[in-house]
Short mmCIF file of N, CA and C in Angstrom, two decimals:
data_model
loop_
_atom_site.label_atom_id
_atom_site.label_comp_id
_atom_site.label_asym_id
_atom_site.label_seq_id
_atom_site.Cartn_x
_atom_site.Cartn_y
_atom_site.Cartn_z
N MET A 1371 -13.81 7.17 34.69
CA MET A 1371 -14.19 5.94 35.57
C MET A 1371 -12.79 5.25 35.86
N SER A 1372 -12.49 5.35 37.34
CA SER A 1372 -11.22 4.71 37.58
C SER A 1372 -11.39 3.24 37.95
N GLN A 1373 -12.40 2.62 38.39
CA GLN A 1373 -12.47 1.30 38.76
C GLN A 1373 -13.80 0.66 38.36
N LEU A 1374 -13.70 -0.44 37.87
CA LEU A 1374 -14.77 -1.28 37.41
C LEU A 1374 -15.18 -2.12 38.39
N ASP A 1375 -16.39 -2.43 38.63
CA ASP A 1375 -16.76 -3.39 39.63
C ASP A 1375 -17.31 -4.69 38.82
N ALA A 1376 -17.56 -5.68 39.50
CA ALA A 1376 -18.05 -6.99 38.72
C ALA A 1376 -19.10 -6.89 37.90
N ILE A 1377 -20.13 -5.98 38.08
CA ILE A 1377 -21.22 -5.86 37.18
C ILE A 1377 -20.70 -5.10 35.86
N ASP A 1378 -19.87 -4.09 35.97
CA ASP A 1378 -19.43 -3.45 34.77
C ASP A 1378 -18.58 -4.38 33.95
N THR A 1379 -17.69 -5.21 34.72
CA THR A 1379 -16.98 -6.15 33.97
C THR A 1379 -17.83 -7.18 33.23
N ALA A 1380 -18.86 -7.69 33.91
CA ALA A 1380 -19.79 -8.61 33.27
C ALA A 1380 -20.53 -7.94 31.96
N ILE A 1381 -20.82 -6.58 32.13
CA ILE A 1381 -21.47 -5.88 30.91
C ILE A 1381 -20.47 -5.77 29.87
N LEU A 1382 -19.24 -5.48 30.22
CA LEU A 1382 -18.23 -5.39 29.09
C LEU A 1382 -17.85 -6.57 28.57
N LYS A 1383 -17.75 -7.71 29.18
CA LYS A 1383 -17.47 -9.02 28.56
C LYS A 1383 -18.68 -9.37 27.52
N VAL A 1384 -19.91 -9.25 28.05
CA VAL A 1384 -20.98 -9.60 27.08
C VAL A 1384 -21.04 -8.61 25.72
N ILE A 1385 -20.92 -7.34 25.99
CA ILE A 1385 -20.96 -6.43 24.76
C ILE A 1385 -19.69 -6.63 23.87
N GLN A 1386 -18.64 -7.08 24.43
CA GLN A 1386 -17.41 -7.24 23.54
C GLN A 1386 -17.75 -8.26 22.58
N GLN A 1387 -18.32 -9.40 23.17
CA GLN A 1387 -18.61 -10.54 22.33
C GLN A 1387 -19.96 -10.24 21.38
N TYR A 1388 -21.02 -9.76 22.05
CA TYR A 1388 -22.33 -9.55 21.26
C TYR A 1388 -22.75 -8.17 21.23
N GLY A 1389 -22.06 -7.21 20.47
CA GLY A 1389 -22.20 -5.91 20.27
C GLY A 1389 -23.55 -5.46 20.13
N ARG A 1390 -24.38 -6.25 19.37
CA ARG A 1390 -25.80 -5.91 18.98
C ARG A 1390 -26.76 -6.48 19.90
N ILE A 1391 -26.45 -6.94 21.10
CA ILE A 1391 -27.43 -7.57 22.05
C ILE A 1391 -28.31 -6.53 22.47
N SER A 1392 -29.62 -6.94 22.71
CA SER A 1392 -30.63 -5.99 23.23
C SER A 1392 -30.34 -5.61 24.67
N ASN A 1393 -30.70 -4.62 25.17
CA ASN A 1393 -30.65 -4.33 26.47
C ASN A 1393 -31.33 -5.31 27.42
N ALA A 1394 -32.53 -5.81 27.07
CA ALA A 1394 -33.30 -6.75 27.64
C ALA A 1394 -32.43 -8.16 27.89
N GLU A 1395 -31.88 -8.52 26.71
CA GLU A 1395 -31.10 -9.64 26.85
C GLU A 1395 -29.83 -9.52 27.60
N LEU A 1396 -29.10 -8.41 27.50
CA LEU A 1396 -27.91 -8.03 28.19
C LEU A 1396 -28.28 -8.18 29.89
N ALA A 1397 -29.46 -7.44 30.12
CA ALA A 1397 -29.91 -7.46 31.54
C ALA A 1397 -29.99 -8.84 32.10
N GLU A 1398 -30.79 -9.61 31.25
CA GLU A 1398 -30.96 -11.07 31.60
C GLU A 1398 -29.67 -11.80 31.99
N ARG A 1399 -28.69 -11.63 30.98
CA ARG A 1399 -27.35 -12.29 31.01
C ARG A 1399 -26.51 -12.02 32.25
N ILE A 1400 -26.71 -10.69 32.71
CA ILE A 1400 -25.80 -10.39 33.97
C ILE A 1400 -26.55 -10.32 35.22
N GLY A 1401 -27.94 -10.44 35.03
CA GLY A 1401 -28.84 -10.54 36.26
C GLY A 1401 -29.17 -9.24 36.96
N LEU A 1402 -29.33 -8.17 36.14
CA LEU A 1402 -29.83 -6.84 36.46
C LEU A 1402 -31.20 -6.67 35.90
N SER A 1403 -32.03 -5.70 36.31
CA SER A 1403 -33.17 -5.22 35.68
C SER A 1403 -32.79 -4.47 34.44
N PRO A 1404 -33.69 -4.42 33.52
CA PRO A 1404 -33.32 -3.68 32.03
C PRO A 1404 -32.84 -2.22 32.38
N SER A 1405 -33.65 -1.51 33.30
CA SER A 1405 -33.37 -0.05 33.72
C SER A 1405 -31.99 0.10 34.33
N ALA A 1406 -31.70 -0.89 35.14
CA ALA A 1406 -30.32 -0.78 35.84
C ALA A 1406 -29.25 -0.90 34.92
N CYS A 1407 -29.35 -1.91 34.06
CA CYS A 1407 -28.56 -2.39 33.19
C CYS A 1407 -28.24 -1.10 32.02
N SER A 1408 -29.41 -0.47 31.67
CA SER A 1408 -29.16 0.60 30.80
C SER A 1408 -28.42 1.76 31.43
N ARG A 1409 -28.73 2.00 32.77
CA ARG A 1409 -27.97 3.13 33.41
C ARG A 1409 -26.56 2.79 33.47
N ARG A 1410 -26.27 1.53 33.81
CA ARG A 1410 -24.82 1.12 33.91
C ARG A 1410 -24.05 1.26 32.46
N LEU A 1411 -24.86 0.83 31.53
CA LEU A 1411 -24.10 0.89 30.12
C LEU A 1411 -23.87 2.44 29.79
N ASP A 1412 -24.85 3.20 30.05
CA ASP A 1412 -24.90 4.64 29.69
C ASP A 1412 -23.69 5.17 30.49
N ILE A 1413 -23.40 4.92 31.61
CA ILE A 1413 -22.21 5.43 32.48
C ILE A 1413 -20.96 4.94 31.87
N LEU A 1414 -20.85 3.59 31.46
CA LEU A 1414 -19.75 3.07 30.76
C LEU A 1414 -19.41 3.83 29.45
N GLU A 1415 -20.44 4.14 28.62
CA GLU A 1415 -20.39 4.92 27.57
C GLU A 1415 -19.92 6.29 27.66
N LYS A 1416 -20.55 7.03 28.67
CA LYS A 1416 -20.22 8.49 28.93
C LYS A 1416 -18.82 8.61 29.47
N SER A 1417 -18.32 7.61 30.18
CA SER A 1417 -17.02 7.66 30.81
C SER A 1417 -15.80 7.33 29.97
N GLY A 1418 -16.29 6.84 28.69
CA GLY A 1418 -15.24 6.49 27.81
C GLY A 1418 -14.67 5.15 27.91
N VAL A 1419 -15.33 4.14 28.75
CA VAL A 1419 -14.89 2.96 28.83
C VAL A 1419 -15.47 2.13 27.58
N VAL A 1420 -16.52 2.43 27.12
CA VAL A 1420 -17.04 1.88 25.72
C VAL A 1420 -17.07 3.01 24.80
N THR A 1421 -16.14 2.88 23.81
CA THR A 1421 -15.97 3.91 22.85
C THR A 1421 -16.78 3.74 21.57
N GLY A 1422 -17.55 2.72 21.52
CA GLY A 1422 -18.30 2.53 20.21
C GLY A 1422 -18.75 1.20 19.95
N TYR A 1423 -19.52 0.95 18.88
CA TYR A 1423 -20.07 -0.34 18.51
C TYR A 1423 -19.80 -0.39 17.07
N HIS A 1424 -19.10 -1.42 16.62
CA HIS A 1424 -18.56 -1.65 15.25
C HIS A 1424 -19.05 -3.04 14.66
N ALA A 1425 -19.25 -2.94 13.35
CA ALA A 1425 -19.37 -4.29 12.57
C ALA A 1425 -17.89 -4.60 12.09
N ARG A 1426 -17.42 -5.81 12.10
CA ARG A 1426 -16.22 -6.16 11.54
C ARG A 1426 -16.55 -6.60 10.23
N VAL A 1427 -15.98 -5.90 9.29
CA VAL A 1427 -16.34 -6.36 7.84
C VAL A 1427 -14.95 -6.93 7.24
N SER A 1428 -15.09 -8.01 6.61
CA SER A 1428 -13.92 -8.77 6.01
C SER A 1428 -13.33 -8.09 4.83
N ALA A 1429 -12.00 -7.85 5.10
CA ALA A 1429 -11.24 -7.16 4.11
C ALA A 1429 -11.18 -7.95 2.87
N LYS A 1430 -10.98 -9.18 3.05
CA LYS A 1430 -10.94 -10.18 1.85
C LYS A 1430 -12.18 -10.15 1.11
N ALA A 1431 -13.35 -10.09 1.76
CA ALA A 1431 -14.58 -10.04 1.00
C ALA A 1431 -14.67 -8.75 0.19
N LEU A 1432 -13.93 -7.70 0.60
CA LEU A 1432 -14.04 -6.46 -0.18
C LEU A 1432 -12.66 -6.40 -1.19
N ASP A 1433 -12.12 -7.60 -1.34
CA ASP A 1433 -11.10 -7.72 -2.27
C ASP A 1433 -9.79 -7.16 -1.79
N TYR A 1434 -9.49 -6.84 -0.60
CA TYR A 1434 -8.20 -6.37 -0.04
C TYR A 1434 -7.49 -7.52 0.53
N LYS A 1435 -6.63 -8.18 -0.27
CA LYS A 1435 -5.95 -9.36 0.04
C LYS A 1435 -4.53 -9.21 0.69
N MET A 1436 -4.03 -7.87 0.73
CA MET A 1436 -2.60 -7.66 1.14
C MET A 1436 -2.76 -6.75 2.50
N ILE A 1437 -1.86 -6.97 3.33
CA ILE A 1437 -1.60 -6.03 4.51
C ILE A 1437 -0.09 -5.68 4.57
N ALA A 1438 0.13 -4.45 4.47
CA ALA A 1438 1.36 -3.99 4.60
C ALA A 1438 1.54 -3.34 5.86
N ILE A 1439 2.69 -3.59 6.48
CA ILE A 1439 3.21 -3.01 7.72
C ILE A 1439 4.26 -2.00 7.29
N VAL A 1440 3.89 -0.67 7.62
CA VAL A 1440 4.83 0.31 6.86
C VAL A 1440 5.53 1.18 8.10
N HIS A 1441 6.83 1.26 8.23
CA HIS A 1441 7.51 1.87 9.08
C HIS A 1441 8.06 3.25 8.48
N ILE A 1442 7.68 4.39 9.16
CA ILE A 1442 7.90 5.68 8.52
C ILE A 1442 8.83 6.52 9.53
N SER A 1443 9.68 7.17 8.91
CA SER A 1443 10.69 8.15 9.61
C SER A 1443 10.40 9.48 9.07
N LEU A 1444 10.35 10.43 9.99
CA LEU A 1444 10.19 11.77 9.61
C LEU A 1444 11.46 12.62 9.79
N SER A 1445 11.33 13.79 9.28
CA SER A 1445 12.53 14.65 9.41
C SER A 1445 12.81 15.18 10.76
N GLY A 1446 11.88 15.04 11.55
CA GLY A 1446 12.12 15.49 13.02
C GLY A 1446 10.70 15.22 13.75
N GLN A 1447 10.93 15.29 15.11
CA GLN A 1447 9.71 15.10 15.79
C GLN A 1447 9.11 16.38 16.64
N PHE A 1448 9.27 17.41 15.88
CA PHE A 1448 8.72 18.68 16.41
C PHE A 1448 7.18 18.63 16.43
N ALA A 1449 6.55 19.26 17.25
CA ALA A 1449 5.04 19.24 17.46
C ALA A 1449 4.37 19.41 16.07
N LYS A 1450 4.88 20.48 15.37
CA LYS A 1450 4.24 20.90 14.07
C LYS A 1450 4.35 19.68 13.12
N THR A 1451 5.46 19.09 12.96
CA THR A 1451 5.82 17.92 12.05
C THR A 1451 4.91 17.04 12.30
N LEU A 1452 4.70 16.41 13.62
CA LEU A 1452 3.92 15.33 14.07
C LEU A 1452 2.45 15.77 13.81
N THR A 1453 2.00 16.80 14.05
CA THR A 1453 0.56 17.25 13.87
C THR A 1453 0.29 17.33 12.38
N GLU A 1454 1.33 17.88 11.55
CA GLU A 1454 0.96 17.94 10.07
C GLU A 1454 0.87 16.32 9.48
N PHE A 1455 1.82 15.53 9.74
CA PHE A 1455 1.85 14.21 9.42
C PHE A 1455 0.65 13.54 9.77
N GLU A 1456 0.23 13.61 11.16
CA GLU A 1456 -0.97 12.75 11.57
C GLU A 1456 -2.27 13.42 10.95
N ALA A 1457 -2.41 14.65 10.61
CA ALA A 1457 -3.63 15.05 9.92
C ALA A 1457 -3.65 14.46 8.62
N ALA A 1458 -2.56 14.37 7.89
CA ALA A 1458 -2.53 14.04 6.57
C ALA A 1458 -2.77 12.40 6.26
N VAL A 1459 -2.14 11.70 7.37
CA VAL A 1459 -2.20 10.18 7.38
C VAL A 1459 -3.81 9.86 7.71
N LYS A 1460 -4.46 10.47 8.33
CA LYS A 1460 -5.84 10.30 8.62
C LYS A 1460 -6.73 10.28 7.39
N LEU A 1461 -6.19 11.00 6.42
CA LEU A 1461 -7.00 11.17 5.19
C LEU A 1461 -6.93 9.92 4.21
N CYS A 1462 -5.93 9.11 4.43
CA CYS A 1462 -5.55 7.91 3.49
C CYS A 1462 -6.56 6.77 3.93
N PRO A 1463 -7.44 6.43 3.05
CA PRO A 1463 -8.63 5.52 3.44
C PRO A 1463 -7.85 4.03 3.63
N ASN A 1464 -6.82 3.73 3.21
CA ASN A 1464 -6.09 2.38 3.02
C ASN A 1464 -5.36 2.35 4.48
N VAL A 1465 -5.09 3.28 5.31
CA VAL A 1465 -4.41 3.14 6.48
C VAL A 1465 -5.37 2.68 7.58
N LEU A 1466 -5.25 1.54 8.11
CA LEU A 1466 -6.20 0.90 8.97
C LEU A 1466 -5.83 1.39 10.45
N VAL A 1467 -4.43 1.43 10.58
CA VAL A 1467 -3.92 1.69 12.01
C VAL A 1467 -2.67 2.56 11.81
N CYS A 1468 -2.55 3.64 12.81
CA CYS A 1468 -1.20 4.33 12.74
C CYS A 1468 -0.89 4.53 14.22
N TYR A 1469 0.31 4.11 14.58
CA TYR A 1469 0.85 4.29 15.84
C TYR A 1469 2.16 5.22 15.77
N LEU A 1470 2.13 6.21 16.65
CA LEU A 1470 3.34 6.97 16.83
C LEU A 1470 4.18 6.18 17.86
N MET A 1471 5.47 6.03 17.42
CA MET A 1471 6.43 4.85 18.10
C MET A 1471 7.68 5.61 18.77
N SER A 1472 8.11 4.94 19.69
CA SER A 1472 9.51 5.20 20.20
C SER A 1472 10.38 4.22 19.46
N GLY A 1473 11.64 4.50 19.32
CA GLY A 1473 12.67 3.59 18.74
C GLY A 1473 13.07 4.20 17.43
N GLU A 1474 13.45 3.35 16.51
CA GLU A 1474 14.07 3.54 15.23
C GLU A 1474 13.14 4.45 14.30
N TYR A 1475 11.84 3.94 14.21
CA TYR A 1475 10.90 4.68 13.31
C TYR A 1475 9.97 5.66 14.07
N ASP A 1476 9.47 6.65 13.43
CA ASP A 1476 8.48 7.43 14.17
C ASP A 1476 7.13 6.84 14.13
N TYR A 1477 6.71 6.29 13.04
CA TYR A 1477 5.33 5.67 12.99
C TYR A 1477 5.24 4.37 12.44
N ILE A 1478 4.30 3.52 12.77
CA ILE A 1478 4.01 2.26 12.17
C ILE A 1478 2.58 2.34 11.76
N LEU A 1479 2.36 1.91 10.45
CA LEU A 1479 1.22 1.91 9.91
C LEU A 1479 0.74 0.44 9.45
N ARG A 1480 -0.53 0.14 9.56
CA ARG A 1480 -0.99 -1.06 8.98
C ARG A 1480 -1.97 -0.53 7.72
N VAL A 1481 -1.53 -1.16 6.54
CA VAL A 1481 -2.23 -0.62 5.21
C VAL A 1481 -2.77 -1.70 4.55
N ALA A 1482 -4.00 -1.55 4.08
CA ALA A 1482 -4.69 -2.59 3.37
C ALA A 1482 -4.53 -2.29 1.92
N ALA A 1483 -4.34 -3.39 0.94
CA ALA A 1483 -4.29 -3.15 -0.36
C ALA A 1483 -4.80 -4.38 -1.12
N LYS A 1484 -5.25 -4.07 -2.19
CA LYS A 1484 -5.94 -5.33 -3.05
C LYS A 1484 -4.81 -6.15 -3.57
N ASP A 1485 -3.68 -5.77 -3.97
CA ASP A 1485 -2.57 -6.52 -4.46
C ASP A 1485 -1.45 -5.55 -4.47
N LEU A 1486 -0.40 -6.16 -5.14
CA LEU A 1486 1.00 -5.31 -5.10
C LEU A 1486 0.74 -4.05 -5.93
N GLU A 1487 0.15 -4.02 -7.08
CA GLU A 1487 -0.05 -2.99 -7.93
C GLU A 1487 -1.01 -1.81 -6.97
N ASP A 1488 -1.97 -2.28 -6.28
CA ASP A 1488 -2.70 -1.43 -5.47
C ASP A 1488 -1.76 -0.75 -4.40
N TYR A 1489 -0.87 -1.58 -3.76
CA TYR A 1489 0.00 -1.15 -2.82
C TYR A 1489 1.00 -0.05 -3.34
N GLU A 1490 1.44 -0.22 -4.76
CA GLU A 1490 2.33 0.56 -5.23
C GLU A 1490 1.60 1.94 -5.50
N ARG A 1491 0.36 1.94 -5.90
CA ARG A 1491 -0.45 3.16 -6.04
C ARG A 1491 -0.72 4.05 -4.60
N ILE A 1492 -0.79 3.26 -3.67
CA ILE A 1492 -1.04 3.72 -2.15
C ILE A 1492 0.27 4.35 -1.78
N HIS A 1493 1.29 3.69 -2.14
CA HIS A 1493 2.75 4.25 -1.80
C HIS A 1493 3.07 5.41 -2.45
N ARG A 1494 2.71 5.34 -3.83
CA ARG A 1494 3.02 6.63 -4.58
C ARG A 1494 2.26 7.73 -4.44
N ASP A 1495 0.86 7.55 -4.27
CA ASP A 1495 -0.01 8.65 -4.35
C ASP A 1495 -0.25 9.08 -2.85
N TRP A 1496 -0.14 8.21 -1.80
CA TRP A 1496 -0.49 8.60 -0.34
C TRP A 1496 0.83 8.78 0.44
N LEU A 1497 1.46 7.63 0.63
CA LEU A 1497 2.35 7.30 1.64
C LEU A 1497 3.56 8.40 1.33
N SER A 1498 4.21 8.38 0.09
CA SER A 1498 5.25 9.25 -0.27
C SER A 1498 5.00 10.74 -0.30
N ALA A 1499 3.56 11.07 -0.39
CA ALA A 1499 3.27 12.49 -0.35
C ALA A 1499 2.78 12.85 0.98
N LEU A 1500 2.93 12.02 2.02
CA LEU A 1500 2.72 12.50 3.46
C LEU A 1500 3.84 13.61 3.82
N PRO A 1501 3.37 14.59 4.57
CA PRO A 1501 4.38 15.66 4.91
C PRO A 1501 5.46 15.03 5.90
N HIS A 1502 6.84 15.63 5.49
CA HIS A 1502 7.99 15.40 6.40
C HIS A 1502 8.42 13.95 6.40
N VAL A 1503 7.98 13.25 5.60
CA VAL A 1503 8.38 11.67 5.52
C VAL A 1503 9.88 11.68 4.84
N VAL A 1504 10.80 11.03 5.44
CA VAL A 1504 12.17 10.86 4.80
C VAL A 1504 12.54 9.36 4.57
N LYS A 1505 11.72 8.54 5.22
CA LYS A 1505 12.10 7.19 4.93
C LYS A 1505 10.73 6.23 5.15
N ILE A 1506 10.41 5.40 4.13
CA ILE A 1506 9.50 4.38 4.18
C ILE A 1506 9.91 3.00 4.05
N ASN A 1507 9.57 2.17 5.00
CA ASN A 1507 10.12 0.69 4.88
C ASN A 1507 8.86 -0.07 4.98
N SER A 1508 8.47 -0.81 4.01
CA SER A 1508 7.31 -1.60 3.91
C SER A 1508 7.55 -3.20 4.05
N SER A 1509 6.84 -3.90 4.73
CA SER A 1509 6.86 -5.38 4.87
C SER A 1509 5.49 -5.83 4.68
N PHE A 1510 5.29 -7.01 4.10
CA PHE A 1510 4.02 -7.64 3.78
C PHE A 1510 3.73 -8.82 4.72
N ALA A 1511 2.52 -8.75 5.18
CA ALA A 1511 2.03 -9.98 6.00
C ALA A 1511 1.78 -11.12 5.17
N LEU A 1512 2.42 -12.21 5.41
CA LEU A 1512 2.21 -13.60 4.69
C LEU A 1512 1.00 -14.24 5.23
N ARG A 1513 0.45 -14.13 6.43
CA ARG A 1513 -0.61 -14.89 7.02
C ARG A 1513 -1.03 -14.05 8.33
N GLU A 1514 -2.43 -13.95 8.45
CA GLU A 1514 -2.78 -13.33 9.71
C GLU A 1514 -2.94 -14.55 10.71
N VAL A 1515 -2.18 -14.43 11.80
CA VAL A 1515 -2.34 -15.46 12.82
C VAL A 1515 -3.33 -15.16 13.83
N ILE A 1516 -3.53 -13.91 14.33
CA ILE A 1516 -4.50 -13.50 15.19
C ILE A 1516 -4.74 -11.92 14.98
N ASP A 1517 -6.07 -11.62 15.11
CA ASP A 1517 -6.57 -10.28 15.01
C ASP A 1517 -7.65 -10.13 16.03
N ARG A 1518 -7.21 -9.89 17.24
CA ARG A 1518 -8.10 -9.80 18.40
C ARG A 1518 -8.75 -8.34 18.38
N PRO A 1519 -10.06 -8.30 18.28
CA PRO A 1519 -10.61 -6.97 18.36
C PRO A 1519 -10.95 -6.42 19.68
N ASN A 1520 -10.81 -7.28 20.72
CA ASN A 1520 -11.19 -6.88 22.09
C ASN A 1520 -9.88 -7.09 23.04
N VAL A 1521 -9.83 -6.41 24.12
CA VAL A 1521 -8.89 -6.53 25.13
C VAL A 1521 -9.46 -7.52 26.11
N GLY A 1522 -8.50 -8.23 26.85
CA GLY A 1522 -9.15 -9.24 27.93
C GLY A 1522 -9.61 -8.32 29.12
N ILE A 1523 -10.60 -8.92 29.52
CA ILE A 1523 -11.35 -8.35 30.85
C ILE A 1523 -11.23 -9.25 31.85
#
């Protein structure tokens, strides 16, 4: 889907804020019939504009009190090296986000840990064991200022 019209944009704004909204209420909010709204939403989902619906679970409520920002350098950026690293990092349940980067480091990860001892375990058992890793640099978030789950529309 290359271009979104005003109705698509209105649908996206509402579902970003109220992911569990019923189709009838969504249709009422944007001024469409429920069947037309359902068709529009189906097109947005099938075209990949809407990629899913998620519940935001509090990490703190699950006793994850630390966030580490981890910079990873690999032994090279060959296709096989990147593929093997990415397959392995996807298996680590504490890695929340992983980006392939340009610049000094090959990857940046956001890692959740319960405390420093838990992060040490994650570092020892998971991060250090990832294939082709030659350098790990960890920084710890002191306070979350913003964590925006949605992009501006």
